[in-house]
Amino acid sequence: MSLILIKNGPSKFDLMLGLFDRYEARTSVFELETEEGRIELDLIIMLVGIHNRAEENWVVQLSTGGLVFKGWYNTKKREGVLECEEL
C-alpha cells in the first residue's frame, strides 16, 4: 500500500494525552494527504515510541474503524508518514 503523508497533526502534548488517557478512546485530528487529496481523520492514538528524540520524531500507531496506521510523526513540524493496514 502507498504511503500517506501527515500534513498537520496534534501537538506533542495532545499526542501524549491521547496515548495516556486509557479510560476512554481519545482521538486526535490528523490532516492526511492521500492519492485522492487531503482529508481530516479523527484517529485513536494506540502507541507512541521514540524514533529520534532530538528531532522530536516519534513512532506512532493510530487507528480508526477497521484500519490501523503505522509510521512516524514529527511533533515539531507536525508532519509524518503513515502506512495503512487492515485489521
Backbone as JSON, one array per atom type, in Angstrom:
{
  "sequence": "MSLILIKNGPSKFDLMLGLFDRYEARTSVFELETEEGRIELDLIIMLVGIHNRAEENWVVQLSTGGLVFKGWYNTKKREGVLECEEL",
  "N": [[0.84, -1.18, 0.0], [0.4, 2.32, -0.6], [2.25, 5.15, 0.71], [1.04, 7.41, 3.19], [0.87, 10.81, 3.74], [1.29, 12.81, 6.61], [0.12, 15.95, 7.03], [-0.64, 17.83, 8.85], [-0.96, 17.71, 12.3], [-1.56, 16.7, 15.76], [-0.33, 18.55, 18.67], [2.66, 17.93, 20.65], [1.88, 17.64, 23.31], [-0.92, 17.04, 23.05], [-0.69, 14.66, 21.63], [0.6, 12.95, 23.49], [-1.28, 13.07, 25.56], [-3.44, 11.79, 24.35], [-2.36, 9.25, 24.18], [-1.95, 8.47, 26.88], [-4.43, 8.65, 28.11], [-6.37, 6.33, 28.99], [-8.89, 5.65, 29.86], [-10.9, 6.31, 28.2], [-11.36, 6.2, 24.66], [-9.5, 8.43, 23.3], [-9.42, 10.72, 20.67], [-7.42, 12.24, 18.1], [-7.11, 14.85, 15.75], [-5.92, 14.41, 12.52], [-4.51, 15.73, 9.62], [-4.38, 14.4, 6.52], [-2.59, 13.55, 3.56], [-3.52, 11.97, 0.74], [-3.6, 9.8, -2.17], [-5.96, 10.57, -3.3], [-6.31, 13.14, -2.45], [-6.42, 15.72, 0.15], [-7.46, 14.88, 3.44], [-9.24, 15.0, 6.58], [-8.94, 13.17, 9.53], [-10.2, 11.72, 12.52], [-8.24, 10.12, 14.67], [-7.47, 7.33, 16.73], [-4.99, 7.2, 19.18], [-2.79, 4.72, 19.55], [-0.21, 3.81, 20.11], [2.9, 5.21, 20.97], [6.26, 5.8, 20.43], [9.8, 6.3, 20.91], [11.54, 7.63, 18.22], [13.45, 9.44, 17.2], [14.57, 11.37, 19.45], [15.89, 13.87, 19.65], [15.17, 15.23, 17.35], [12.48, 15.3, 17.68], [10.96, 13.21, 16.6], [8.62, 10.6, 16.39], [7.64, 7.2, 16.69], [4.57, 5.97, 15.65], [1.36, 4.45, 16.2], [-1.78, 4.36, 14.98], [-5.39, 4.36, 14.89], [-8.61, 3.81, 13.33], [-11.93, 2.88, 12.98], [-11.85, -0.07, 11.14], [-9.19, 0.08, 10.47], [-5.63, 0.29, 10.77], [-2.95, 2.45, 11.27], [0.49, 2.8, 10.77], [3.61, 4.34, 11.44], [5.73, 7.24, 11.39], [5.97, 10.35, 13.22], [6.49, 13.82, 13.43], [6.61, 16.0, 16.01], [7.44, 18.61, 16.18], [7.38, 19.75, 13.59], [4.91, 18.86, 12.94], [4.34, 16.91, 11.06], [4.48, 13.86, 9.12], [4.73, 10.35, 8.22], [2.68, 7.68, 7.17], [1.62, 4.22, 6.96], [-1.04, 2.23, 5.9], [-2.85, -0.43, 7.36], [-5.06, -3.16, 7.18], [-7.23, -4.51, 9.69]],
  "CA": [[0.0, 0.0, 0.0], [1.2, 3.54, -0.71], [2.44, 5.94, 1.92], [0.13, 8.52, 3.45], [1.61, 11.88, 4.39], [0.63, 13.65, 7.61], [0.42, 17.33, 6.72], [-0.89, 18.6, 10.06], [-1.44, 16.82, 13.34], [-1.64, 17.26, 17.11], [0.89, 18.97, 19.36], [3.26, 16.87, 21.46], [1.02, 17.5, 24.49], [-2.13, 16.32, 22.66], [-0.3, 13.3, 21.25], [0.83, 12.19, 24.72], [-2.56, 12.99, 26.26], [-4.2, 10.73, 23.69], [-1.76, 7.96, 24.5], [-2.06, 8.1, 28.29], [-5.82, 8.64, 28.56], [-6.84, 4.98, 28.67], [-10.24, 5.42, 30.34], [-11.75, 6.44, 27.04], [-10.57, 6.28, 23.44], [-9.36, 9.83, 22.91], [-8.95, 10.85, 19.3], [-6.77, 13.48, 17.69], [-7.34, 15.11, 14.33], [-4.75, 14.41, 11.64], [-4.77, 16.08, 8.22], [-3.6, 13.46, 5.73], [-2.58, 13.72, 2.11], [-3.57, 10.67, 0.09], [-3.64, 9.89, -3.63], [-7.22, 11.22, -3.65], [-6.31, 14.51, -1.94], [-6.29, 15.89, 1.61], [-8.62, 14.56, 4.28], [-9.03, 15.07, 8.03], [-9.45, 12.0, 10.23], [-10.04, 11.58, 13.96], [-7.56, 8.84, 14.85], [-7.15, 6.9, 18.09], [-3.55, 7.01, 19.36], [-2.62, 3.42, 20.2], [1.17, 3.6, 20.52], [3.89, 6.24, 20.66], [7.59, 5.4, 20.88], [10.89, 7.2, 20.49], [12.21, 7.37, 16.95], [14.62, 10.31, 17.28], [14.14, 12.37, 20.44], [16.48, 15.18, 19.38], [14.4, 15.86, 16.27], [11.08, 15.15, 18.05], [10.3, 12.21, 15.75], [8.02, 9.54, 17.19], [6.99, 6.08, 16.03], [3.17, 6.01, 16.07], [0.36, 3.52, 15.7], [-3.07, 5.05, 15.08], [-6.46, 3.54, 14.33], [-9.98, 4.28, 13.17], [-12.72, 1.8, 12.38], [-11.11, -1.32, 10.95], [-7.88, 0.37, 9.91], [-4.51, 0.65, 11.65], [-1.9, 3.2, 10.58], [1.79, 2.75, 11.45], [4.6, 5.2, 10.8], [6.41, 8.18, 12.29], [5.36, 11.66, 13.3], [7.37, 14.83, 14.0], [5.76, 16.93, 16.75], [7.91, 19.98, 15.96], [6.86, 20.16, 12.28], [3.55, 18.31, 12.83], [4.29, 16.16, 9.8], [4.97, 12.49, 9.24], [4.41, 9.38, 7.16], [1.96, 6.5, 7.66], [1.17, 3.16, 6.09], [-2.33, 1.73, 6.4], [-3.02, -1.87, 7.39], [-6.4, -3.59, 7.62], [-7.23, -5.45, 10.83]],
  "C": [[0.89, 1.25, 0.0], [1.28, 4.28, 0.63], [1.43, 7.08, 1.98], [0.92, 9.57, 4.21], [0.73, 12.58, 5.42], [1.06, 15.07, 7.32], [0.18, 18.26, 7.9], [-1.47, 17.65, 11.09], [-1.38, 17.49, 14.7], [-0.28, 17.72, 17.63], [1.45, 17.78, 20.14], [2.4, 16.59, 22.69], [-0.23, 16.69, 24.15], [-1.83, 14.88, 22.27], [-0.12, 12.43, 22.5], [-0.45, 12.04, 25.54], [-3.42, 11.88, 25.67], [-3.66, 9.35, 24.01], [-2.06, 7.53, 25.93], [-3.48, 8.08, 28.82], [-6.46, 7.33, 28.15], [-8.25, 4.7, 29.19], [-11.27, 5.57, 29.23], [-10.84, 6.56, 25.83], [-10.55, 7.73, 22.97], [-8.82, 9.88, 21.48], [-8.26, 12.2, 19.11], [-6.97, 13.62, 16.19], [-6.01, 15.17, 13.59], [-5.22, 14.81, 10.24], [-3.81, 15.24, 7.37], [-3.68, 13.81, 4.26], [-2.48, 12.34, 1.49], [-3.54, 10.88, -1.42], [-4.9, 10.62, -4.09], [-7.28, 12.68, -3.2], [-6.18, 14.54, -0.43], [-7.6, 15.57, 2.31], [-8.24, 14.78, 5.74], [-9.68, 13.85, 8.65], [-9.22, 12.14, 11.73], [-9.46, 10.19, 14.19], [-7.29, 8.58, 16.33], [-5.65, 6.63, 18.17], [-3.36, 5.74, 20.19], [-1.22, 3.23, 20.77], [2.01, 4.8, 20.1], [5.22, 5.77, 21.23], [8.63, 6.35, 20.34], [11.47, 6.73, 19.16], [13.52, 8.15, 16.91], [14.24, 11.48, 18.19], [14.67, 13.76, 20.13], [15.7, 15.94, 18.31], [12.89, 15.83, 16.54], [10.3, 14.28, 17.07], [9.84, 11.04, 16.61], [7.46, 8.45, 16.29], [5.55, 6.08, 16.54], [2.39, 4.85, 15.47], [-0.99, 4.15, 16.01], [-4.14, 4.16, 14.49], [-7.77, 4.32, 14.2], [-10.76, 3.18, 12.48], [-11.93, 0.51, 12.31], [-9.73, -1.12, 10.37], [-6.87, 0.72, 10.98], [-3.46, 1.33, 10.79], [-0.63, 3.12, 11.42], [2.75, 3.64, 10.7], [5.32, 6.06, 11.81], [5.77, 9.55, 12.16], [6.32, 12.62, 13.99], [6.5, 15.89, 14.68], [6.21, 18.38, 16.59], [7.33, 20.53, 14.66], [5.4, 19.77, 12.08], [3.32, 17.64, 11.48], [4.8, 14.75, 10.04], [4.52, 11.65, 8.07], [3.74, 8.18, 7.81], [1.77, 5.48, 6.56], [-0.09, 2.61, 6.72], [-2.36, 0.21, 6.29], [-4.44, -2.18, 7.82], [-6.27, -4.56, 8.77], [-7.67, -6.82, 10.37]]
}
